[in-house]
mmCIF file of C-alpha atoms (C1' of nucleotides) in Angstrom:
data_model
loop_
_atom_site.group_PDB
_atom_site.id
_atom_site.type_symbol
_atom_site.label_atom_id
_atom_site.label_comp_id
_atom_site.label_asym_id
_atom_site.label_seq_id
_atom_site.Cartn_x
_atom_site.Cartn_y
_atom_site.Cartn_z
ATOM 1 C CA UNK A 25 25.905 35.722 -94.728
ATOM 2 C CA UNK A 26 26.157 32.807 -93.267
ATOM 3 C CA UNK A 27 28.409 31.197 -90.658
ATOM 4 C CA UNK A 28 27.691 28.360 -88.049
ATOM 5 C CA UNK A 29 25.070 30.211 -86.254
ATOM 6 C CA UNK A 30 22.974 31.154 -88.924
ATOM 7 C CA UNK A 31 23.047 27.637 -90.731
ATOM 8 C CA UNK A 32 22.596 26.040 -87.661
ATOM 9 C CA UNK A 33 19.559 28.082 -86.625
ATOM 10 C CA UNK A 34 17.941 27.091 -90.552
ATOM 11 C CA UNK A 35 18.624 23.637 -89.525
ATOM 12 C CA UNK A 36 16.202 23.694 -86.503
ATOM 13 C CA UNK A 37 14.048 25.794 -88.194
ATOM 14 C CA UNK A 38 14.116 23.565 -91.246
ATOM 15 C CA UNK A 39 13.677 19.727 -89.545
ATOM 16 C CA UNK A 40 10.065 20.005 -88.547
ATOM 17 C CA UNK A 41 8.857 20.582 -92.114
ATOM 18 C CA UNK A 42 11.357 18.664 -94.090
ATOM 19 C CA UNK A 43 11.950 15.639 -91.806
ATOM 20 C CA UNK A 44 9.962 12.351 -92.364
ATOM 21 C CA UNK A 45 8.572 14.524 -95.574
ATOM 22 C CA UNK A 46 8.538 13.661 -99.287
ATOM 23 C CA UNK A 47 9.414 15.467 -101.839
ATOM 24 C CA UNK A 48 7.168 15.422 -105.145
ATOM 25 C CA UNK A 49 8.913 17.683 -107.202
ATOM 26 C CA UNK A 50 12.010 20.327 -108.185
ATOM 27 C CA UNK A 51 11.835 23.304 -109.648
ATOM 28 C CA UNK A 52 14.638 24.887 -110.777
ATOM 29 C CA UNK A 53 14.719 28.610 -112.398
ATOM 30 C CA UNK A 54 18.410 29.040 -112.291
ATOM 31 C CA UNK A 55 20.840 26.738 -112.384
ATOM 32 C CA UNK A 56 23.722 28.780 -112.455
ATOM 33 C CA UNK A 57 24.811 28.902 -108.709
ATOM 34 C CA UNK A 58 28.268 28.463 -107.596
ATOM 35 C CA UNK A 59 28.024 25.213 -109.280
ATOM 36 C CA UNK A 60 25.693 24.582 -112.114
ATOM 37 C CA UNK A 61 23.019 22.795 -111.213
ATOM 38 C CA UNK A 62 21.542 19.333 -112.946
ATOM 39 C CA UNK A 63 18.049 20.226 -112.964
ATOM 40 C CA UNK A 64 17.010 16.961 -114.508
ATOM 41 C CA UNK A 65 19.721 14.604 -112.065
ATOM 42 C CA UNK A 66 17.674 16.493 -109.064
ATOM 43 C CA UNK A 67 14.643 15.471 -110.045
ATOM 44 C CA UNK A 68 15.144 12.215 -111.084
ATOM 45 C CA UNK A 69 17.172 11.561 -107.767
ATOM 46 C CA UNK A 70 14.735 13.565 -105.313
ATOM 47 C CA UNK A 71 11.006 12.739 -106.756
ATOM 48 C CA UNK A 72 9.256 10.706 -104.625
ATOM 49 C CA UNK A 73 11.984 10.502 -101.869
ATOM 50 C CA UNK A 74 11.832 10.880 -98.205
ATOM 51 C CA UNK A 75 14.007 13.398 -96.078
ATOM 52 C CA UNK A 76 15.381 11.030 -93.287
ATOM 53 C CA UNK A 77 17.225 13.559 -91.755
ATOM 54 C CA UNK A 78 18.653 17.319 -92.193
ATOM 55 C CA UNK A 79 21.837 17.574 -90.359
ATOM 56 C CA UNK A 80 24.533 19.882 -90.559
ATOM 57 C CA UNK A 81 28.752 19.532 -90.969
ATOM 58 C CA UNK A 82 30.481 22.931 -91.031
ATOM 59 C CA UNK A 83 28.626 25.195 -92.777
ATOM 60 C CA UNK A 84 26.525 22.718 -94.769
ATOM 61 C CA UNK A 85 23.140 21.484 -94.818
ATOM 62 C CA UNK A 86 22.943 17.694 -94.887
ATOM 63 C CA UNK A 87 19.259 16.242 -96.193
ATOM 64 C CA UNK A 88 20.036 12.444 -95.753
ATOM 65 C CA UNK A 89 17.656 10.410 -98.365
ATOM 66 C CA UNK A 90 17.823 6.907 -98.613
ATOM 67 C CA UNK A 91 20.397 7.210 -101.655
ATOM 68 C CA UNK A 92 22.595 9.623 -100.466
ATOM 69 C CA UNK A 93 22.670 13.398 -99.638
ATOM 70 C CA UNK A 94 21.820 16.279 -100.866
ATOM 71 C CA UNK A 95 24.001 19.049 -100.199
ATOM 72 C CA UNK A 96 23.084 22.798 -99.690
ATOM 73 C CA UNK A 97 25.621 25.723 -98.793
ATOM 74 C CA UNK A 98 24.443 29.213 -98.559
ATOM 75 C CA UNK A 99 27.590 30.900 -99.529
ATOM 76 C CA UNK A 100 26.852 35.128 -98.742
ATOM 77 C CA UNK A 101 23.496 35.762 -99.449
ATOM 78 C CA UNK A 102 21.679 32.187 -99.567
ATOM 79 C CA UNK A 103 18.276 31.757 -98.106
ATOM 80 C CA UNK A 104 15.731 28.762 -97.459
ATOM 81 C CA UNK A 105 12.507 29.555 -96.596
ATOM 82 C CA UNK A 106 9.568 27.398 -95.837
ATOM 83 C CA UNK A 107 6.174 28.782 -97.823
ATOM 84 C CA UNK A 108 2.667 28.161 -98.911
ATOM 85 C CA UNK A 109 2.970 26.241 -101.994
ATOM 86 C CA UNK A 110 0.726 29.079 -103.905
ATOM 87 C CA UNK A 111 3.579 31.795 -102.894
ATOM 88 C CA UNK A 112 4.665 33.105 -106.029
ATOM 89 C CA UNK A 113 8.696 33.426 -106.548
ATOM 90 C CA UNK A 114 10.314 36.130 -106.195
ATOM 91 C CA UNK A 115 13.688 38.115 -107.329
ATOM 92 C CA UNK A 116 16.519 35.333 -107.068
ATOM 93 C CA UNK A 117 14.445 32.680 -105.956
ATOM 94 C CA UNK A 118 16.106 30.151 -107.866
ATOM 95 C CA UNK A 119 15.073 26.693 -106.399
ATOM 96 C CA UNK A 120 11.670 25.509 -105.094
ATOM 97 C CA UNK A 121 11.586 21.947 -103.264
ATOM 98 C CA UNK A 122 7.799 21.019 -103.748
ATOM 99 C CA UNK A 123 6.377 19.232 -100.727
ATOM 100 C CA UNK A 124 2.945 17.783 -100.251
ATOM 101 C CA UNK A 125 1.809 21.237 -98.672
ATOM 102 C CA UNK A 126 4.371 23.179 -98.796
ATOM 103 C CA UNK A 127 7.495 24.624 -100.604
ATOM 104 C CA UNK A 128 11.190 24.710 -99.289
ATOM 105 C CA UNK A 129 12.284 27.573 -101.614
ATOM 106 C CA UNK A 130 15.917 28.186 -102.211
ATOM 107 C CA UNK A 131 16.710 32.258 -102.449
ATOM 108 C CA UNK A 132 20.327 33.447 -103.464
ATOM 109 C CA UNK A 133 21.174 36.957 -104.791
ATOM 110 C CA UNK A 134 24.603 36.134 -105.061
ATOM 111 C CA UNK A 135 24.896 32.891 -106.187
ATOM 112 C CA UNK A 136 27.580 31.817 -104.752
ATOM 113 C CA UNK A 137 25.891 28.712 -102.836
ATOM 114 C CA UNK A 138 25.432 25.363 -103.337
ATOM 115 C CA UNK A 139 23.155 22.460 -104.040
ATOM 116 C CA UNK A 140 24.466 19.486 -104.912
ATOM 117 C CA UNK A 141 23.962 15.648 -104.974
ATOM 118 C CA UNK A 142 26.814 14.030 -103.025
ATOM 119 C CA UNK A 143 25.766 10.150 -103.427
ATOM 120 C CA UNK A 144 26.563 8.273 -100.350
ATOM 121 C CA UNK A 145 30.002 9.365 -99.850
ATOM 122 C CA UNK A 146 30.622 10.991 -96.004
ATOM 123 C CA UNK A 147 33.660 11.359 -97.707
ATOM 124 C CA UNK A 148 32.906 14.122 -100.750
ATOM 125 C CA UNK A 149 35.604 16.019 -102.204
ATOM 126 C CA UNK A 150 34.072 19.403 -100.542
ATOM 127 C CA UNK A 151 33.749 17.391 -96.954
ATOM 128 C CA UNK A 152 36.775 15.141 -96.564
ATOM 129 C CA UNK A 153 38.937 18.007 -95.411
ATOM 130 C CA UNK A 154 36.940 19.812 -93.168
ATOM 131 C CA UNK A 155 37.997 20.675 -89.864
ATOM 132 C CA UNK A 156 37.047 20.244 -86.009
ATOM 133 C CA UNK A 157 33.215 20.918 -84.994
ATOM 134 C CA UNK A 158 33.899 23.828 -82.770
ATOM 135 C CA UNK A 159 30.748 22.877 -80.608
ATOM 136 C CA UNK A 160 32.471 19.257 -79.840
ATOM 137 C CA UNK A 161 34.773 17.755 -77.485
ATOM 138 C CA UNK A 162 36.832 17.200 -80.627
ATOM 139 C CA UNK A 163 37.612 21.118 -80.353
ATOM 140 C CA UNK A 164 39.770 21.629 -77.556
ATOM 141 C CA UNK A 165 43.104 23.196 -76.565
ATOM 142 C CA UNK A 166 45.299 20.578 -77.253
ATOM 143 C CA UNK A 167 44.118 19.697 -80.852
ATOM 144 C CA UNK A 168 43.949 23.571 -81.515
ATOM 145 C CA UNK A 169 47.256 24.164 -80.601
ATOM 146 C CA UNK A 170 48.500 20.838 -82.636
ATOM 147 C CA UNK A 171 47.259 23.127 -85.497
ATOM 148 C CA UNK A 172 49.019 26.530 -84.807
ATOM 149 C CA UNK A 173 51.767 25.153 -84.005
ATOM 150 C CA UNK A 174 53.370 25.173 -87.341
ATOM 151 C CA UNK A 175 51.803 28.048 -89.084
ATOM 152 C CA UNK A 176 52.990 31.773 -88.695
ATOM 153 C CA UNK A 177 49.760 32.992 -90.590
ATOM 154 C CA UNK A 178 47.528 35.013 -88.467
ATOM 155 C CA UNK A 179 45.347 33.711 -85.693
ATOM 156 C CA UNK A 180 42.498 35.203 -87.698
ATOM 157 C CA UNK A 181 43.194 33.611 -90.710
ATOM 158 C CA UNK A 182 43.648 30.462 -89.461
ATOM 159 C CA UNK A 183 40.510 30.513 -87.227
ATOM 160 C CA UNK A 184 38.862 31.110 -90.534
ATOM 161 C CA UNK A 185 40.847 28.337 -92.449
ATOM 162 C CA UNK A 186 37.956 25.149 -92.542
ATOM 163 C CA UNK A 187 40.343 22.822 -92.408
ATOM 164 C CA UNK A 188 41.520 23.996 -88.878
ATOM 165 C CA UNK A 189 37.813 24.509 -88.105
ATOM 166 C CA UNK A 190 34.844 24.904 -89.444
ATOM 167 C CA UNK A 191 31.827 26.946 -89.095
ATOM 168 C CA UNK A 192 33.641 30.247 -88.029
ATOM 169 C CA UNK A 193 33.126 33.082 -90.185
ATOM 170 C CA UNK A 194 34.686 36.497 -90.863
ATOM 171 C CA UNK A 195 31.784 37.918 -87.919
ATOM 172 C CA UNK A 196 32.508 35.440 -85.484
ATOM 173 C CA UNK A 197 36.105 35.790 -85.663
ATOM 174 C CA UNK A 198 36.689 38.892 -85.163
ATOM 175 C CA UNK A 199 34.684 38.536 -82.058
ATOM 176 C CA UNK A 200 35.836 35.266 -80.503
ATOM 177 C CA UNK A 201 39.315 36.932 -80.464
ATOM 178 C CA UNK A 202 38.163 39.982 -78.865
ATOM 179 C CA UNK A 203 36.121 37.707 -76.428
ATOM 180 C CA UNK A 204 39.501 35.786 -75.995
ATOM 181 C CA UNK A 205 42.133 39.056 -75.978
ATOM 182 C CA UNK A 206 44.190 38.115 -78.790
ATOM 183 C CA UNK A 207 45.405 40.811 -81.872
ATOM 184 C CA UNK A 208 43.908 39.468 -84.815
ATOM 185 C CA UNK A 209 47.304 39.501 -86.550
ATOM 186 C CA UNK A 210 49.302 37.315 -83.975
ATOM 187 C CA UNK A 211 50.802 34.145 -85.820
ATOM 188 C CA UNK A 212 49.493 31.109 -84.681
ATOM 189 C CA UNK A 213 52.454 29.771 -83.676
ATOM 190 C CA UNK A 214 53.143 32.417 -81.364
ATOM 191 C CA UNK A 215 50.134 31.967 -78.840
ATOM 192 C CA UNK A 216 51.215 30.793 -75.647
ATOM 193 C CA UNK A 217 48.559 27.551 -73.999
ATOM 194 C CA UNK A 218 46.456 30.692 -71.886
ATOM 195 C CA UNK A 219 46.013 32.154 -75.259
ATOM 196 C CA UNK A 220 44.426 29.053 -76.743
ATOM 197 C CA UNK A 221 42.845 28.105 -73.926
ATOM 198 C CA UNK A 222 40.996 31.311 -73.812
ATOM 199 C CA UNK A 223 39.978 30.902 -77.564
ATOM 200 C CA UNK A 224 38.882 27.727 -77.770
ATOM 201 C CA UNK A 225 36.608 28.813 -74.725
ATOM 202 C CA UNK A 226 35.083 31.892 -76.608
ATOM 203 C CA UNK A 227 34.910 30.704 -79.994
ATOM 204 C CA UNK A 228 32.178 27.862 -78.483
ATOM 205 C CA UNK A 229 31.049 31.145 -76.240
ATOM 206 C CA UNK A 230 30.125 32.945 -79.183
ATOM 207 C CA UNK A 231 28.595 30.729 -81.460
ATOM 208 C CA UNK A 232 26.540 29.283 -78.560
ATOM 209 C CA UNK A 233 25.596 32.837 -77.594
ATOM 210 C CA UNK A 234 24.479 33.183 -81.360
ATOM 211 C CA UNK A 235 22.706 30.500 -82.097
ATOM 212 C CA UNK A 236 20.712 31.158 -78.989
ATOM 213 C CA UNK A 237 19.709 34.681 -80.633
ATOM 214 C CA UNK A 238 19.018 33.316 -84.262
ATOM 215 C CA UNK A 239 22.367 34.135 -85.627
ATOM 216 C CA UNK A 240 23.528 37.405 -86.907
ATOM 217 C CA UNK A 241 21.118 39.611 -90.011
ATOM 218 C CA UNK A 242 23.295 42.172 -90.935
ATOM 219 C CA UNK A 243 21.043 42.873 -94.288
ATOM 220 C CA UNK A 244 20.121 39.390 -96.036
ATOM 221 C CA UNK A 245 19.825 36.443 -93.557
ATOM 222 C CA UNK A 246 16.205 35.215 -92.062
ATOM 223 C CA UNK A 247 15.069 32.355 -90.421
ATOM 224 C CA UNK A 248 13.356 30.242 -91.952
ATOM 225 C CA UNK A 249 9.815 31.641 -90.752
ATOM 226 C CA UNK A 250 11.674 34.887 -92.342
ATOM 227 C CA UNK A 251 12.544 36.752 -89.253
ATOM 228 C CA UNK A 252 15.846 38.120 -88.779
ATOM 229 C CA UNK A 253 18.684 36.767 -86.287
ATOM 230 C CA UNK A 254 19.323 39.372 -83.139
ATOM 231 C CA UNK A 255 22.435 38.350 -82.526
ATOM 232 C CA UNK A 256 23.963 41.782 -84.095
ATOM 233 C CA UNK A 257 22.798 43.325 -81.007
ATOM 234 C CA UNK A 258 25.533 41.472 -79.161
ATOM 235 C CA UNK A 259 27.991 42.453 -81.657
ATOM 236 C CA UNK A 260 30.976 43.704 -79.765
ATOM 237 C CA UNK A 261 33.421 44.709 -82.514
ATOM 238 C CA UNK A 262 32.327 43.389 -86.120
ATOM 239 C CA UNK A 263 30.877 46.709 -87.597
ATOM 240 C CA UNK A 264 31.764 48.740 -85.020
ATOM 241 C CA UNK A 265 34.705 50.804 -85.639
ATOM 242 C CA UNK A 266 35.441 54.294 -84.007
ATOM 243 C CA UNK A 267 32.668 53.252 -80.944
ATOM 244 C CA UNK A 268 33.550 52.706 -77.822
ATOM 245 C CA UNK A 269 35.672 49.438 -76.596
ATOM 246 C CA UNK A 270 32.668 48.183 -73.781
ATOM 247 C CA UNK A 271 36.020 47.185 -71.642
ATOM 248 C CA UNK A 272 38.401 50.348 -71.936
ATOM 249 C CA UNK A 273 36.017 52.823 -74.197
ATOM 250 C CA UNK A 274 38.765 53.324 -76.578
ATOM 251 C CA UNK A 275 37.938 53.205 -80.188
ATOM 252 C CA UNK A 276 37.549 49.944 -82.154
ATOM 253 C CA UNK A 277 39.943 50.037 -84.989
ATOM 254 C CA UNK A 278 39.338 48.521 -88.575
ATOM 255 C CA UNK A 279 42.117 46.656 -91.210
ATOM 256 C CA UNK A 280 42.391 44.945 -93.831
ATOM 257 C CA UNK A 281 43.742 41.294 -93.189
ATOM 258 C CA UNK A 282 43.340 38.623 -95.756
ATOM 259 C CA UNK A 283 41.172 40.902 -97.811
ATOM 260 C CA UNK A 284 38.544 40.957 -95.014
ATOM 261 C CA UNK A 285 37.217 43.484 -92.737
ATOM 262 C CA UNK A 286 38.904 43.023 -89.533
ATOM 263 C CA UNK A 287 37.680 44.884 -85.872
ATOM 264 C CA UNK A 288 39.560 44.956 -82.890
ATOM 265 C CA UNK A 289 40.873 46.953 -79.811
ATOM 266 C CA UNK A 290 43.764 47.728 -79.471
ATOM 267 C CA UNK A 291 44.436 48.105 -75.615
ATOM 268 C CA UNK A 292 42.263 44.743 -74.900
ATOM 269 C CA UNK A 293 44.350 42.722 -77.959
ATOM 270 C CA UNK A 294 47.064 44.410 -77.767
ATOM 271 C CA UNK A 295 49.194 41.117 -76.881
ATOM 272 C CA UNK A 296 50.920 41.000 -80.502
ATOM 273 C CA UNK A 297 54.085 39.380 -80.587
ATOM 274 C CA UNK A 298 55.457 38.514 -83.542
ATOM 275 C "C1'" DC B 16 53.857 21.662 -99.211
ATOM 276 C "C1'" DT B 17 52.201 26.817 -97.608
ATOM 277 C "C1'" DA B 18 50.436 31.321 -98.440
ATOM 278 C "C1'" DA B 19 48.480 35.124 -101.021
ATOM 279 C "C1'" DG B 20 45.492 36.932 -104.377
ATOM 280 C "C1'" DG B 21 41.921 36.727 -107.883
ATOM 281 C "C1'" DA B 22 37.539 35.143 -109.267
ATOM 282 C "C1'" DC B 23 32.744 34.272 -108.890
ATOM 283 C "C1'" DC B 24 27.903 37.801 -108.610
ATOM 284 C "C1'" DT B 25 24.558 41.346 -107.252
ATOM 285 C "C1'" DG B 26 23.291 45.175 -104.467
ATOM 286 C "C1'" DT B 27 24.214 49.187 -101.718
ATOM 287 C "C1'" DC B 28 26.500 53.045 -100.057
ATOM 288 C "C1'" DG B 29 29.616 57.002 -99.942
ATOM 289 C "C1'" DG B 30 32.121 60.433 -102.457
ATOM 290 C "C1'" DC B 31 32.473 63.605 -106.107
ATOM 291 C "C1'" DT C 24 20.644 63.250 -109.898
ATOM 292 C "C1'" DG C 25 24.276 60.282 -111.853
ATOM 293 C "C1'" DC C 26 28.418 57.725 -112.131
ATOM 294 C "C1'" DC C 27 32.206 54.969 -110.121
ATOM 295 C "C1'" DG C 28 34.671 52.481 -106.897
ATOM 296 C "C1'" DA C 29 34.736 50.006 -102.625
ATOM 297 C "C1'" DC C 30 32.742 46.678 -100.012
ATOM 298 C "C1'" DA C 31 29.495 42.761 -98.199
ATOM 299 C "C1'" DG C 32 28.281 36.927 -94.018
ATOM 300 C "C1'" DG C 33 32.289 32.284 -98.460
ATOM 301 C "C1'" DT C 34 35.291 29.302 -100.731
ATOM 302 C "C1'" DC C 35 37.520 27.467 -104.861
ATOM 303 C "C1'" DC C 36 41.275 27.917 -107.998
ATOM 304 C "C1'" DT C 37 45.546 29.720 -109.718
ATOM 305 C "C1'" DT C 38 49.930 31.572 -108.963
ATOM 306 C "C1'" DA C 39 54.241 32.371 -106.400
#
DNA sequence: CTAAGGACCTGTCGGC
DNA sequence: TGCCGACAGGTCCTTA
C-alpha cells in the first residue's frame, strides 16, 4: 500500500491525537508481523510515556518519546486508525495503542509491517542507509545524477532503490517517469542532465500532487479518519493498461520489470537508449 | 561490491 | 460452483 504519500498523509492525520498524548497501555494480539514483536519490551518501554513528536523518514513513522523511538512501517496492507476506545477489534487488527480516550489501533492483513523500538539511535540499522528526502533541497539534479551515474540498472529500479531515495513506490514510479518522459527500462547511467532534470521535477510533482489528494486507495489504504485517498483518480498510467495515453491516445502498455507491474507509453517514453 | 530472485502473508480475481 | 495460479502499495535476505 503504502508509499510517501500515503504515510505522509497518516502522519498529519495522526499528530493531533497522538502528539503531547500519553500512552497507558499496549495491546498486542499478534505479534508475528514482519518482525516479531516484544509485547512485554512495548509495554514496559511505552506505559506511561508521552508522544513528543510523530515524524516521518522515508516511509516510516517516527513517534519520538523521551527514550527513544518507536518505529512503525506499514509494509502493503498496514493501517492506523484512530477509534473510540470501546471499538471492538476487528479481522487483523493486531495492535491497539491505548490512550486516555482513545485507541491508535494498528491493522495489517499482510503482515509485512513493522513496529519496533529503535532506542535513541537516528542511526538504526533499518535507517542509516536510507536515501535523499525527495521533498528536500537535498533531492536535486546534481545529487541524482551522482547516483545514476554508475549504475546500468533501470531508471525504475533505481528510483525505487531507498538508498537512492526514499519514499517512492512501485505507483509513483511508474508515474513520475511518465510525468518526466523517460522508458522505464533506460539505465541510469544513460540519462542525459534534461532527463534528470525533468525527473527530479516530477517525482516532487507527483508526490506533492498526492499528498494533496490523501494518497492513492487502490483497495486497502484509509486515512486515518478511515476515508480513502483520491489520488487514483489522477492516476495516469499505474493500472491503466490498454486505455488511452491522455498525451497521444495510444495504449498504455504493461511489463514485468524487477518482478513489478510496470505502465508506460510507448510514444511519450519512448527515449530508450541503451 | 552489484544485481537478481526468493521469501514473507493473506485476499482477490480471472480462467478453466 | 470450485479449484488453481497469478498478482497486489514493500523490503530483507540469500545467491550468483
Amino acid at each position: 500500500m503504502p508509499e510517501l504519500p500515503e504515510v505522509e498523509t497518516v502522519r498529519r492525520g495522526l499528530r493531533l491525537h497522538v502528539e503531547n498524548k500519553t500512552i497507558h497501555a499496549i495491546v498486542v494480539r499478534r505479534a508475528n508481523l514482519r518482525y516479531p514483536l516484544d509485547a512485554e519490551q512495548l509495554q514496559a518501554r511505552l506505559t506511561g510515556q508521552t508522544v513528543q513528536s510523530l515524524t516521518r523518514r522515508a516511509k516510516y513513522l517516527l513517534f519520538e518519546f523521551q527514550d527513544g523511538t518507536l518505529l512503525i512501517h506499514l509494509g502493503m496492507t498496514g493501517i492506523l486508525r484512530i477509534l473510540p476506545l470501546e471499538t471492538l477489534p476487528q479481522k487483523h487488527d493486531h495492535v491497539d495503542f491505548i490512550f486516555n480516550d482513545k485507541v491508535m489501533r494498528y491493522n495489517d492483513t499482510r503482515r509485512f509491517g513493522m513496529i519496533l523500538w529503535a532506542g535513541q539511535s537516528a542511526d538504526h540499522r533499518l535507517l542509516k542507509n536510507l536515501g535523499t528526502e525527495p521533498l528536500t533541497e537535498d533531492f536535486n539534479p546534481s545529487q541524482l545524477a551522482a547516483k545514476l551515474q554508475f549504475s546500468r540498472r533501470p531508471i525504475k529500479l533505481v528510483l525505487m532503490d531507498q538508498e537512492v531515495v526514499v519514499g517512492v513506490g512501485n505507483i509513483y514510479a511508474n508515474e513520475a517517469l511518465y510525468a518526466a518522459g523517460i522508458h522505464p527500462e533506460k539505465p541510469a547511467n544513460t540519462l542525459i542532465s534534461s532527463e534528470i532534470n525533468a525527473l527530479v521535477i516530477a517525482v516532487k510533482t507527483v508526490l506533492i500532487k498526492a499528498i494533496e489528494k490523501g494518497g492513492t486507495s487502490l483497495k486497502d489504504f484509509l486515512s486515518v479518519e478511515g476515508k480513502p485517498g483520491y489520488f487514483r483518480d489522477e492516476l495516469k498510467v499505474y493500472g491503466r493498461q490498454g486505455k488511452l495515453c491522455d498525451i497521444c491516445h495510444r495504449p498504455i502498455q504493461k511489463s514485468m520489470l524487477g518482478q513489478r507491474a510496470t505502465y508506460f507509453c510507448t510514444q511519450c517514453q519512448k527515449n530508450l537508449l541503451k
